Short mmCIF file of C-alpha atoms in Angstrom, two decimals:
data_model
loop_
_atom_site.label_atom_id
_atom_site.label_comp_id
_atom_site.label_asym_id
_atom_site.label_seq_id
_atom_site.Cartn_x
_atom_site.Cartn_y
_atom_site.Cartn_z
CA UNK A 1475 -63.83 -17.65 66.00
CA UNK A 1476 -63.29 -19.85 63.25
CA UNK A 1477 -60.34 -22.70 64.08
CA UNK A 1478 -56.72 -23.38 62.32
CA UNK A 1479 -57.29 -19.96 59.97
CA UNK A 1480 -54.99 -16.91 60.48
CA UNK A 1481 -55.91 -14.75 57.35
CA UNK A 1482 -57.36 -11.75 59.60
CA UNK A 1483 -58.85 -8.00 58.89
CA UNK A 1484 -58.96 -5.03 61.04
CA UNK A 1485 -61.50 -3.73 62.26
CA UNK A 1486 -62.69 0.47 63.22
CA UNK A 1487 -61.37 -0.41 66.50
CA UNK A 1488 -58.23 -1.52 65.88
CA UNK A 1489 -59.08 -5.38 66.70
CA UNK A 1490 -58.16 -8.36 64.10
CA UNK A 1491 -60.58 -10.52 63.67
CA UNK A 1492 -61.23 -13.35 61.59
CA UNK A 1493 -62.43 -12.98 57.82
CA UNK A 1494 -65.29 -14.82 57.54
CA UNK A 1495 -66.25 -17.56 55.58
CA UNK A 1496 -68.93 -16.34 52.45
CA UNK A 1497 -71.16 -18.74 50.49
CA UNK A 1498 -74.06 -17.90 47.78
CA UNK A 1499 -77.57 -18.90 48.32
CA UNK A 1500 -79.46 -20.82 45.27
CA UNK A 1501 -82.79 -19.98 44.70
CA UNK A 1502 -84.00 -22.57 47.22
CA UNK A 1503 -82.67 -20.91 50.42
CA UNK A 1504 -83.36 -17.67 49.30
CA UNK A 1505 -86.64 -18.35 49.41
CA UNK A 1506 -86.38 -19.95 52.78
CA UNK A 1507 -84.25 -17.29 54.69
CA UNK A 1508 -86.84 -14.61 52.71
CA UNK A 1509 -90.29 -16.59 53.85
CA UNK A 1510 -88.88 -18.57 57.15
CA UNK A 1511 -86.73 -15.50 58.63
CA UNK A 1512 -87.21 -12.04 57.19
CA UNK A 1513 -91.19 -12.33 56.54
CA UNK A 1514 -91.98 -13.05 60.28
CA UNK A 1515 -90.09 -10.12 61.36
CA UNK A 1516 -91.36 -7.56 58.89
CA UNK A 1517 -94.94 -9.10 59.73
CA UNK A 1518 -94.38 -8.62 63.45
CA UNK A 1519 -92.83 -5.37 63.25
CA UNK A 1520 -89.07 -3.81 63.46
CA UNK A 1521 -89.83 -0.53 64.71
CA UNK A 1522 -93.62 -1.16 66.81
CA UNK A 1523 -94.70 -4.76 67.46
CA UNK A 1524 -98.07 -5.61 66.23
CA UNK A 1525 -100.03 -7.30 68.83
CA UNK A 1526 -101.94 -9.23 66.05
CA UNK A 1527 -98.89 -11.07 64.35
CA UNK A 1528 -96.69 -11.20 67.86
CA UNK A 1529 -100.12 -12.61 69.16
CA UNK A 1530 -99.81 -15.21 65.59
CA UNK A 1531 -96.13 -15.63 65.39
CA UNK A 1532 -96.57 -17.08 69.10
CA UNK A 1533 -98.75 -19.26 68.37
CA UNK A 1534 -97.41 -20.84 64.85
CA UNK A 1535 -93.94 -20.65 66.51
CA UNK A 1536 -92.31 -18.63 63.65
CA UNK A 1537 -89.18 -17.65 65.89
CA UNK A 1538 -88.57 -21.38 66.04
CA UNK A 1539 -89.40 -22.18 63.04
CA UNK A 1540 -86.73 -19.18 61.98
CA UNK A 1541 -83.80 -20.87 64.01
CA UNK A 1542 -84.39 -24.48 62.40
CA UNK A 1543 -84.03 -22.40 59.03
CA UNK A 1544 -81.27 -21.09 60.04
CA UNK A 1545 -79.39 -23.97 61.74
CA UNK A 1546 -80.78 -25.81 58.01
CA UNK A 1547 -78.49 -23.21 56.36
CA UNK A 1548 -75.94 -23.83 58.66
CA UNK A 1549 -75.45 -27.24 58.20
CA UNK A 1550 -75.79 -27.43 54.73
CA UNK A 1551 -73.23 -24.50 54.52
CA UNK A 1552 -69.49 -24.37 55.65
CA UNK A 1553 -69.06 -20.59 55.28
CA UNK A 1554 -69.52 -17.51 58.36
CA UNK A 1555 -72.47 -15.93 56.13
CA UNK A 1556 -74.58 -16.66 53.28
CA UNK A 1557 -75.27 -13.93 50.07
CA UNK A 1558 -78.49 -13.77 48.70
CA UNK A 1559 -79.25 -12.19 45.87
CA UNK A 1560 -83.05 -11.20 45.49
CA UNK A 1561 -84.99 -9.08 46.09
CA UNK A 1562 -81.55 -7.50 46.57
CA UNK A 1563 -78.09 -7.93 47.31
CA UNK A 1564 -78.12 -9.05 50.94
CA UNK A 1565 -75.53 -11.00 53.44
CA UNK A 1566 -76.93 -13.29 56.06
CA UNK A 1567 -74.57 -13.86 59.42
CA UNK A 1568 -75.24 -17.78 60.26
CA UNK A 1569 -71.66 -17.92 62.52
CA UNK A 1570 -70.25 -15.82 65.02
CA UNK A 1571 -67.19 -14.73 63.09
CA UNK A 1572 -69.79 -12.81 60.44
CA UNK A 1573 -71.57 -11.14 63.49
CA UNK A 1574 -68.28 -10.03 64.71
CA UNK A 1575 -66.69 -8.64 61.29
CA UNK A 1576 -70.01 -6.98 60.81
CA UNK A 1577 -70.38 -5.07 64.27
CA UNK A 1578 -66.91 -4.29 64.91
CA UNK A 1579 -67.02 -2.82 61.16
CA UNK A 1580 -68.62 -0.29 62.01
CA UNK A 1581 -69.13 2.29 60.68
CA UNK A 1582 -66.55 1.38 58.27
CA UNK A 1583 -66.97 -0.31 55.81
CA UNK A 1584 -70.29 -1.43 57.49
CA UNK A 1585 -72.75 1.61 57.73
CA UNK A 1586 -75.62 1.39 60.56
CA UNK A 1587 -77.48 3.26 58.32
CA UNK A 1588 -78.99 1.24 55.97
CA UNK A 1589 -81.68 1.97 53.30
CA UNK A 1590 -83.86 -0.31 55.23
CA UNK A 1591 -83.36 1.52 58.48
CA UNK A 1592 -83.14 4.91 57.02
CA UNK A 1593 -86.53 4.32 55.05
CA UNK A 1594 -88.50 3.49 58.60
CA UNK A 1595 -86.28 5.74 61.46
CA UNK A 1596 -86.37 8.88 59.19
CA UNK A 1597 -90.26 9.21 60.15
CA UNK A 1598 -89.37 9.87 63.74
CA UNK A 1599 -85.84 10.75 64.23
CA UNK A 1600 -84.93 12.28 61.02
CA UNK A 1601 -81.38 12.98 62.69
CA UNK A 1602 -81.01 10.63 64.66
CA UNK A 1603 -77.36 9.26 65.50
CA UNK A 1604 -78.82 5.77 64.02
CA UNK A 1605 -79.26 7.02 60.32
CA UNK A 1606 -76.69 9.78 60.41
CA UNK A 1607 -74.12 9.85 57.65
CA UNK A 1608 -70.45 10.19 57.99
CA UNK A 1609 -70.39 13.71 58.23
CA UNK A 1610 -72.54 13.68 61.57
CA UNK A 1611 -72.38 10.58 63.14
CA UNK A 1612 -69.53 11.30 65.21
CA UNK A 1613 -70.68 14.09 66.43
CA UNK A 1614 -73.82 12.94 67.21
CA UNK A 1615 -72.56 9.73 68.79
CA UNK A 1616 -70.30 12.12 71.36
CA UNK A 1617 -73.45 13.95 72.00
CA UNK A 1618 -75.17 10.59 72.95
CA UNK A 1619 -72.31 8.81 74.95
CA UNK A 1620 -72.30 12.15 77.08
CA UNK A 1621 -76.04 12.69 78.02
CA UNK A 1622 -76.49 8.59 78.53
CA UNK A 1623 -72.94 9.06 80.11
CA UNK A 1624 -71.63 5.63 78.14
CA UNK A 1625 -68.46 5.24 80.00
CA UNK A 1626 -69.74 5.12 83.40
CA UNK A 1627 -70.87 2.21 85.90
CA UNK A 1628 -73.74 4.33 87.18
CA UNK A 1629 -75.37 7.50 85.39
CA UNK A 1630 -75.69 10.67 87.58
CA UNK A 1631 -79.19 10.88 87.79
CA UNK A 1632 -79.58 7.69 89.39
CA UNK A 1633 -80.61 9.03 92.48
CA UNK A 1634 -83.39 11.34 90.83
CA UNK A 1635 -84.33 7.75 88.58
CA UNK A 1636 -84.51 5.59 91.42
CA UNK A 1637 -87.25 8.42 93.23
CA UNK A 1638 -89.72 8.83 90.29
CA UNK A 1639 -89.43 4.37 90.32
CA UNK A 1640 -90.63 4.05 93.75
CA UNK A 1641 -92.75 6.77 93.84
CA UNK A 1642 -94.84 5.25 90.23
CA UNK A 1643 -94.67 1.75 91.38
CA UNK A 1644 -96.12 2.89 94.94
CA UNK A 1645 -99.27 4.48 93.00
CA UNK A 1646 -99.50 1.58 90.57
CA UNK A 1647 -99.92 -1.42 93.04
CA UNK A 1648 -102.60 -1.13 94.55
CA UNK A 1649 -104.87 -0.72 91.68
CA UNK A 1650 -104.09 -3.55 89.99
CA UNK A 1651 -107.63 -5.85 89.88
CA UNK A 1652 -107.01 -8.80 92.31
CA UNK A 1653 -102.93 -8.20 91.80
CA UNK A 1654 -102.79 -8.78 87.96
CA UNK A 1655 -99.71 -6.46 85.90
CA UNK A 1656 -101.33 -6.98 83.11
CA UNK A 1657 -99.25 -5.24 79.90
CA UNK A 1658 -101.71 -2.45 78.86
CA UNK A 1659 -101.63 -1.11 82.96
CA UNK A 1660 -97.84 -1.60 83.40
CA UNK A 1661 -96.92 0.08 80.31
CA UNK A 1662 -99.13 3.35 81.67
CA UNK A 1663 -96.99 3.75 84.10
CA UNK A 1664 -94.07 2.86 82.64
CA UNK A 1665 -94.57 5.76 80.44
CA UNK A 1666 -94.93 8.05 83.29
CA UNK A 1667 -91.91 6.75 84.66
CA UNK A 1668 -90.20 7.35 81.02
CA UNK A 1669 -91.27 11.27 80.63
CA UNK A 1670 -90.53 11.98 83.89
CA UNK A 1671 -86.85 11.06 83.65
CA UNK A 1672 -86.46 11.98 80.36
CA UNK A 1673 -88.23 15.37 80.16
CA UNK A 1674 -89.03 16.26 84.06
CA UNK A 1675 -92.02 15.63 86.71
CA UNK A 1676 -94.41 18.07 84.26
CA UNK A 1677 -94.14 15.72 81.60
CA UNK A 1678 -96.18 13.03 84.22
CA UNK A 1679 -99.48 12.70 82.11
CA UNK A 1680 -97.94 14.13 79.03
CA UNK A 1681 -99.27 11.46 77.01
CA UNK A 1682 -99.33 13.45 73.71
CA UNK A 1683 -95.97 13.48 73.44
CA UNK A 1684 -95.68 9.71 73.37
CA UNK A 1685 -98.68 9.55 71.34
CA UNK A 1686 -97.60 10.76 68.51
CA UNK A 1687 -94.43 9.32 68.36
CA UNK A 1688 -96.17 5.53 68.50
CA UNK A 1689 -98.32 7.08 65.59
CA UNK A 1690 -95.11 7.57 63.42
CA UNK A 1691 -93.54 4.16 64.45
CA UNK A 1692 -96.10 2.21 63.05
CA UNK A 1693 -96.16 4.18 60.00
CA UNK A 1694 -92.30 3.24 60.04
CA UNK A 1695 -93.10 -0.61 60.33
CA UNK A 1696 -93.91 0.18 56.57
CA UNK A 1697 -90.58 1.64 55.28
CA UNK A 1698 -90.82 3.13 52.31
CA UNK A 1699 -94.45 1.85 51.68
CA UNK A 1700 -96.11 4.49 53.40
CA UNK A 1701 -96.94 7.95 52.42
CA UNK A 1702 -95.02 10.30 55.55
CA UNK A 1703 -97.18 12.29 57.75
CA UNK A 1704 -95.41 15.51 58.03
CA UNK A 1705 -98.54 17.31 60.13
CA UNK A 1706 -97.98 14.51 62.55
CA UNK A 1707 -94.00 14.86 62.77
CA UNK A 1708 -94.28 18.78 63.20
CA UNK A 1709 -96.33 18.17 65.62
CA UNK A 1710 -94.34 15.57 67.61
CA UNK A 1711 -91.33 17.69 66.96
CA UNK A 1712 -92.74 21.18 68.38
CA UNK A 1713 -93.88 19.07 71.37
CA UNK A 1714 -90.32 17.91 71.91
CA UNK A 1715 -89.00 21.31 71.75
CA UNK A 1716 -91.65 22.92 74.29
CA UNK A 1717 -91.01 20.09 76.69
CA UNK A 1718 -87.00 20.11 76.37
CA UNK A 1719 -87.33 24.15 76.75
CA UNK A 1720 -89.04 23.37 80.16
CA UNK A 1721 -87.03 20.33 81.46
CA UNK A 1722 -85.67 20.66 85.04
CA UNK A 1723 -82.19 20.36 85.42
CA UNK A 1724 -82.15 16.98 87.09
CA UNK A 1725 -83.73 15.22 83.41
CA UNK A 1726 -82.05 13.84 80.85
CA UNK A 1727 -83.37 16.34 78.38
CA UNK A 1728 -81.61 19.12 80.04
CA UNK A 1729 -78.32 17.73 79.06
CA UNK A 1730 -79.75 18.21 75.55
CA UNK A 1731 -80.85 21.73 75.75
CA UNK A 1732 -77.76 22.60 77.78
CA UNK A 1733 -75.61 21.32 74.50
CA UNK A 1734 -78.06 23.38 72.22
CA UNK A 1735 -75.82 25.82 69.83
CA UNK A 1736 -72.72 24.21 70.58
CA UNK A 1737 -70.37 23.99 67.87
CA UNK A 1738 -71.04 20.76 65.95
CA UNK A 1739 -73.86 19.47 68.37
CA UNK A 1740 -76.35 18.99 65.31
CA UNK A 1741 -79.64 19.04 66.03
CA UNK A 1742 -79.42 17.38 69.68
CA UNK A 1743 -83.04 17.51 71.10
CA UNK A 1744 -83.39 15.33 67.40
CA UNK A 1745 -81.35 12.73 69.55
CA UNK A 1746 -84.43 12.14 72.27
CA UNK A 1747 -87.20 10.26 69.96
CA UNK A 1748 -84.60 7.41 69.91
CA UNK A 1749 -84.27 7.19 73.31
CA UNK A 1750 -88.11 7.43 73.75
CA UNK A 1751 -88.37 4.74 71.18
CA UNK A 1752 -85.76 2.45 73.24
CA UNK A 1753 -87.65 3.00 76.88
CA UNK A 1754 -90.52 1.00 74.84
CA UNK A 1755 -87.99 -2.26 74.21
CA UNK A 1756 -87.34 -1.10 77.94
CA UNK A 1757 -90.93 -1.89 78.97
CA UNK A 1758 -91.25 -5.23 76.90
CA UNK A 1759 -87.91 -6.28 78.70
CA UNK A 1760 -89.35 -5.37 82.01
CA UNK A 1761 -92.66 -7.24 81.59
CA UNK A 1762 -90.87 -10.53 80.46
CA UNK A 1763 -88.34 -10.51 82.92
CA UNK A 1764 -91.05 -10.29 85.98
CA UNK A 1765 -92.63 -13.78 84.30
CA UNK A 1766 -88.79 -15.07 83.84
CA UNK A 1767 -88.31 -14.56 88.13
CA UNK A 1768 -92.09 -15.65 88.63
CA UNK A 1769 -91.42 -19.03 86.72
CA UNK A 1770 -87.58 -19.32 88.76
CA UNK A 1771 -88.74 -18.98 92.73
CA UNK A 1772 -85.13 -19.24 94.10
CA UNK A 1773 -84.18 -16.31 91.52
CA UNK A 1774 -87.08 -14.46 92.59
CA UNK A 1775 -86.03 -15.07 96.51
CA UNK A 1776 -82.77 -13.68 95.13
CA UNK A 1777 -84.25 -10.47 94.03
CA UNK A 1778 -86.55 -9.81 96.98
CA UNK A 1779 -83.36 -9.88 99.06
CA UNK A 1780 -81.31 -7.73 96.67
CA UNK A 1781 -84.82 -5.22 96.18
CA UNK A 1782 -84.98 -5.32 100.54
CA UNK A 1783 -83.52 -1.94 100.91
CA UNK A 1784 -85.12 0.76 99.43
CA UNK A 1785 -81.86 3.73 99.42
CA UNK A 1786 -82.08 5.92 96.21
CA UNK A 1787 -79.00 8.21 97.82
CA UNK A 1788 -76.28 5.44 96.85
CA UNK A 1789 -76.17 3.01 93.43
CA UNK A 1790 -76.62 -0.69 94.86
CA UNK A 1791 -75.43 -3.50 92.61
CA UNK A 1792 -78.22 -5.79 91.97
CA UNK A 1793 -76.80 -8.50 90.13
CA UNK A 1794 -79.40 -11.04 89.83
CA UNK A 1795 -82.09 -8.38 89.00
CA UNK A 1796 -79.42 -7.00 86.16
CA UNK A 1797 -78.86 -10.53 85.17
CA UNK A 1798 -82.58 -11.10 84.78
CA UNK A 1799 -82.68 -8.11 82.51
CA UNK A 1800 -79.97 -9.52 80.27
CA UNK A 1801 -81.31 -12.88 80.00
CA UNK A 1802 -84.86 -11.45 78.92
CA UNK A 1803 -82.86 -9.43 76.60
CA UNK A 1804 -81.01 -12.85 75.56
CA UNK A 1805 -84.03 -15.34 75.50
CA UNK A 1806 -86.41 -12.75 73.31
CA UNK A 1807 -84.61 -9.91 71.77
CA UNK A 1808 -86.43 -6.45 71.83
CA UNK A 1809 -84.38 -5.77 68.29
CA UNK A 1810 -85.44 -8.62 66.03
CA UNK A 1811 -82.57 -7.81 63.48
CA UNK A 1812 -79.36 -6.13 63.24
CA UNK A 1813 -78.69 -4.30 60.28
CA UNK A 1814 -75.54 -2.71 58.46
CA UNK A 1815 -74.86 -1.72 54.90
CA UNK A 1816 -71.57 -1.96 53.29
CA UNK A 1817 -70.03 0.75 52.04
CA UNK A 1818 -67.55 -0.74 49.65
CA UNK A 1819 -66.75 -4.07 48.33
CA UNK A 1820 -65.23 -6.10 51.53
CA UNK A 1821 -63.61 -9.50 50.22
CA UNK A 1822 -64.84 -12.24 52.66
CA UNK A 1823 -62.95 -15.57 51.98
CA UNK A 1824 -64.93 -17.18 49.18
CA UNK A 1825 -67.09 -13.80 48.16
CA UNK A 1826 -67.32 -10.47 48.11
CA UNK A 1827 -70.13 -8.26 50.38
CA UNK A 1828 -71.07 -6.17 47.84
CA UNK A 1829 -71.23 -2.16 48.34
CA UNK A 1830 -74.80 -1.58 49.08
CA UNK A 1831 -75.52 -5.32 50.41
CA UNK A 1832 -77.37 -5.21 53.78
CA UNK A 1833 -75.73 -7.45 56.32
CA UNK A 1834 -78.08 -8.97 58.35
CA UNK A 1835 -78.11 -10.47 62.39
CA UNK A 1836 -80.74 -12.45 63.60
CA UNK A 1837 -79.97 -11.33 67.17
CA UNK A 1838 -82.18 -14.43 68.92
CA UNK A 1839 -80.18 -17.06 66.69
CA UNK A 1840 -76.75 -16.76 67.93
CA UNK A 1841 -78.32 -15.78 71.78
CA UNK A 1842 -79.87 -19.15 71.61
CA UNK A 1843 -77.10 -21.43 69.88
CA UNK A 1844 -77.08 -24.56 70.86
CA UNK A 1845 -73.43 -24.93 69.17
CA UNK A 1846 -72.07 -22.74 71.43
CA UNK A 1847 -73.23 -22.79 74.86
CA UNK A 1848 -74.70 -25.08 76.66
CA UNK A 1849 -77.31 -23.06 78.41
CA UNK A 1850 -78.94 -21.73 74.70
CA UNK A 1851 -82.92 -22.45 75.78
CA UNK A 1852 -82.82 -22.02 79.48
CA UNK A 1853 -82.99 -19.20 82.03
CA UNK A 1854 -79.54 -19.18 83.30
CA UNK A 1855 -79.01 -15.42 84.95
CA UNK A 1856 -75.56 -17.11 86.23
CA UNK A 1857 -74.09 -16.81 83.01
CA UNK A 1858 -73.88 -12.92 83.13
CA UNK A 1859 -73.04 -13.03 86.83
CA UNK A 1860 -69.51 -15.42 85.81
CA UNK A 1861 -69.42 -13.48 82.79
CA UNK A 1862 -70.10 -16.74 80.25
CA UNK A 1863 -72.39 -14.49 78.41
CA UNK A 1864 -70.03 -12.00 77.78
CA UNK A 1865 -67.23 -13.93 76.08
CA UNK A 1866 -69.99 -15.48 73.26
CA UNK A 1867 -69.33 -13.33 70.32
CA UNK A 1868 -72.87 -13.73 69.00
CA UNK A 1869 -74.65 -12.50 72.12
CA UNK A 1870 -75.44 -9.12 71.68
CA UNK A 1871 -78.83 -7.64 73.06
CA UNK A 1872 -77.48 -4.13 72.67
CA UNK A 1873 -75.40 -4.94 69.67
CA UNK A 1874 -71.49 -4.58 69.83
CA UNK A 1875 -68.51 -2.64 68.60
CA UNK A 1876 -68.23 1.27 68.09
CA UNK A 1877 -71.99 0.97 67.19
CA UNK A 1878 -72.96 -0.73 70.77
CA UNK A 1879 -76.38 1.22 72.19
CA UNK A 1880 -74.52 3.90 74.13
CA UNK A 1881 -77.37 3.66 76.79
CA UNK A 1882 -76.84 -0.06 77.91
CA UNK A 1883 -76.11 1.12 81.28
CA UNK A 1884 -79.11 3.48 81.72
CA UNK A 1885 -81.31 0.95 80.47
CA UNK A 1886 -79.95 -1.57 82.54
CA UNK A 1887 -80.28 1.10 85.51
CA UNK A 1888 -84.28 2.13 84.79
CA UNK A 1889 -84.97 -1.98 84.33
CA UNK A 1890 -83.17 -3.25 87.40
CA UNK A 1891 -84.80 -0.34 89.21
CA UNK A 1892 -88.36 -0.76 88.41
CA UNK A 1893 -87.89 -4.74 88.84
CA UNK A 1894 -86.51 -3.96 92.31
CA UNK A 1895 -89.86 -1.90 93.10
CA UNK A 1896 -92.42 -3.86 91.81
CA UNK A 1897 -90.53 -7.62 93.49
CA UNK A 1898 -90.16 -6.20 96.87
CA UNK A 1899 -91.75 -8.36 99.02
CA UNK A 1900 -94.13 -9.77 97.01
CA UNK A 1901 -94.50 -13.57 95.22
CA UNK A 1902 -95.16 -13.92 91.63
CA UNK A 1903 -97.14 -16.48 89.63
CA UNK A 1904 -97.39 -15.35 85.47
CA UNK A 1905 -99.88 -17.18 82.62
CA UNK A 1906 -97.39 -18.80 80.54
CA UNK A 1907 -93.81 -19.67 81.97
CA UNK A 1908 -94.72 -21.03 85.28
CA UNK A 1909 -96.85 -23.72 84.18
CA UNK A 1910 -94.41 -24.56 81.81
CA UNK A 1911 -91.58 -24.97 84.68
CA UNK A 1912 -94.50 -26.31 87.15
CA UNK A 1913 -94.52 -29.20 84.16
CA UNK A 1914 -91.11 -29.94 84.08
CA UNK A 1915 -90.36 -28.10 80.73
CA UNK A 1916 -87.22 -26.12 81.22
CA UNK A 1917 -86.53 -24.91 77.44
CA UNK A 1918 -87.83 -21.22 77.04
CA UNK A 1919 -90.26 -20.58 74.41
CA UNK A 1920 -89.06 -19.12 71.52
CA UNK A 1921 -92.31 -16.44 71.03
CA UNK A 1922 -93.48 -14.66 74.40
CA UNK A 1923 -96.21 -12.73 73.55
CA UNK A 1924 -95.40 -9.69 76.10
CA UNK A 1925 -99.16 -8.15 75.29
CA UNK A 1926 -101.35 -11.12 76.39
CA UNK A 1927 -98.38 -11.97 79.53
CA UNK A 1928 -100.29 -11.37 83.14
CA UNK A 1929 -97.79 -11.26 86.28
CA UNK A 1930 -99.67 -11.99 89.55
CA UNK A 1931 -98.10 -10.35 92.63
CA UNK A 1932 -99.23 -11.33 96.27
CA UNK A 1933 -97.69 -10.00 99.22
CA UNK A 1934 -95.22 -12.44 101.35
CA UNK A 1935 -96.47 -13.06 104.47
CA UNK A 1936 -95.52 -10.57 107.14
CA UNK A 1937 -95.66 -7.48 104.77
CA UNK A 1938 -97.35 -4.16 104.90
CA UNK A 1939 -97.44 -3.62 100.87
CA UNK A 1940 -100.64 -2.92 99.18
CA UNK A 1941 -100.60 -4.78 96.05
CA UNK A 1942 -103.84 -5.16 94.68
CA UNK A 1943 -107.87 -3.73 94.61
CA UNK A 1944 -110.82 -5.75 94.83
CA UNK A 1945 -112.19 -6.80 91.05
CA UNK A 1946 -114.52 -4.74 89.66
#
């Protein structure tokens, strides 16, 4: 928070915070936030990443070149957030304090469902709890925080989650050519793990399903640019119904159809696209973290010994495989940009956020600022375990406040899970962050291209695992 300033407002929650510090944007920064920040992200894709421009951006360093944009605005700038003004009224976070107005504001006076976010989520999730309005949200939310089970350490189906993990990675293995994850054969069976879970064992090779629904999110990279493919979102959606209809009991989707024609429920199997849509940030997460413990041996020693005993019966803490997770999520967000709308005029000292402005968080700024930690550009899984992470207002991989992803711990369960499956045992060597620590170089990138990554697993010496198939 801002120092020597007691002028506070209250946020949804109850919690004062600080009132954050506005400033206006001249026609020179506009068009540096607009071309520098928000162009790279639109090119590279908010709802499905384009290999093409990730594949670019990594390789013209936009992400950096983003944060020394931003930390140019900051410095030039005393204020918590900067107003721009074209091509409409929007409100840029460049200090903690903004981020934490913003996200504990919702979802009043600061809407998650923007016109930016209803325009591209509406393709796929039509009522999803994301883009809901005030009549449904809550309801919706409830209906979330129960299936995902929010409020508890562990989720009930861990035992049933952990058996489909071992049993995938087991298959997946030993096929891989000379030992190589490569992206395009992890995220097959990632996928399998995914429908599985979600929708029960039948779902396995139910590819369709999945199919369709990457279909609609690159049509939703477009927003409202792109004519809507109705045939294709019938289709997706009678899919989803047939395969909730015939979801076993132990499956996520069973909650769902158990909560069918309850009063108020709205439309809950229209809940599961967003959750299929997360378990792909899952799998990016995943891949990224493997090269983060392949290019940090003694962390990777760390997880072998946590991932030693295999015992789906009981939840095990794994803290440094969980703490890998989050600093994946940290170094390289999965959700490029945070997004609320206001719903009324909120005075901010120095300004007013307009009703209608779109507030804006650049997620990987603050989870990489140098101003306030110490650790901004290096792996450092410690700071989760001591809880350093935590107290940063600006780090947020799965946002914060009332609008805080209500399946952070079920994502954190299926990630720590697979990690644990795939590390057992085995060393790891990956194509772009180990020769980069091998060197000396101990910043993290600011682009890692999760499509062109390649994780090399060999077996430790002494061990019975089958890792990989001679190359075709």
């Amino acid at each position: 928070m801002t120092q020597g300033r007691d002028d506070g407002v209250q946020d949804s929650g109850g919690a004062v915070t600080t009132t954050p510090r506005l400033a206006r944007a001249g026609l020179g920064d506009t068009g540096r936030v607009l071309l520098g920040v928000l162009a790279p992200v639109i090119a590279e894709g908010v709802v499905a990443r384009r290999k093409t421009m990730v594949r670019l951006g990594g390789r013209v360093d936009t992400h950096g070149r983003a944060a020394r944009v931003l930390n140019g605005l900051r410095s030039r700038h005393d204020a918590d957030a900067l107003a721009l003004t074209f091509p409409r009224s929007m409100v840029l976070a460049l200090r903690p304090p903004a981020v934490t107005a913003t996200l504990h504001g919702t979802p009043e006076p600061f809407n998650p469902a923007s016109k930016e976010k209803v325009a591209a989520l509406s393709r796929f999730q039509p009522t999803g709890v994301l883009i809901s309005d005030n009549r449904h949200r809550q309801a919706r939310r409830e209906l979330n925080e129960l299936a995902l089970q929010t409020s508890a350490d562990v989720h009930s189906l861990h035992r049933r989650c952990g058996e489909i993990i071992e049993s995938e990675v087991a298959e997946l293995l030993p096929t891989l050519p000379e030992g190589r994850l490569t992206w395009d054969t992890y995220v097959v069976a990632h996928w399998r793990m995914v429908r599985r879970f979600v929708f029960g064992d039948a779902a396995r090779d139910d590819e369709t399903v999945t199919d369709l629904l990457t279909v609609l999110r690159r049509d939703a990279n477009w927003g409202y640019a792109f004519p809507r493919r109705s045939a294709t979102y019938n289709n997706f959606r009678r899919r989803l119904d047939h395969l909730v209809a015939a979801a076993p009991e132990d499956s996520l989707a069973a909650v769902v159809r158990n909560a069918v024609g309850k009063p108020g429920s709205l439309d809950p199997i229209g809940q599961i696209p967003h959750w299929l849509f997360a378990f792909d940030a899952v799998a990016v997460a995943i891949h990224r973290a493997l090269a983060l413990l392949a290019s940090h041996p003694v962390t990777a020693a760390a997880a072998r010994t946590e991932a030693a005993v295999v015992d789906s019966a009981e939840p095990r803490v794994l803290p440094t495989l969980r703490a890998t997770v989050l600093e994946s999520l940290r170094l390289w967000p999965t959700t490029l940009a945070i997004l609320r709308e206001a719903t009324r005029d909120v005075p901010w000292d120095g300004g007013v956020v307009a009703e209608g402005a779109t507030t804006i968080v650049i997620g990987e700024f603050f989870q990489r600022d140098d101003d306030a930690m110490d650790f901004a550009q290096r792996f450092t899984p410690d700071a989760w375990t001591d809880g350093r992470a935590q107290e940063l207002a600006g780090v947020v991989p799965f946002s914060d406040g009332p609008g805080e992803c209500p399946g952070r711990n079920v994502v954190l369960m299926f990630a720590t899970a697979v990690l644990a499956a795939i590390c057992r045992d085995v060393d790891l060597d990956d194509n772009v962050l180990s020769p980069r620590a091998r060197a000396g170089v101990v910043d993290m990138p600011h682009s890692l291209d999760h499509f062109d990554l390649r994780i090399e697993l060999r077996a430790v010496p002494g061990s019975t695992r089958e890792i990989s198939r001679p190359h075709d």
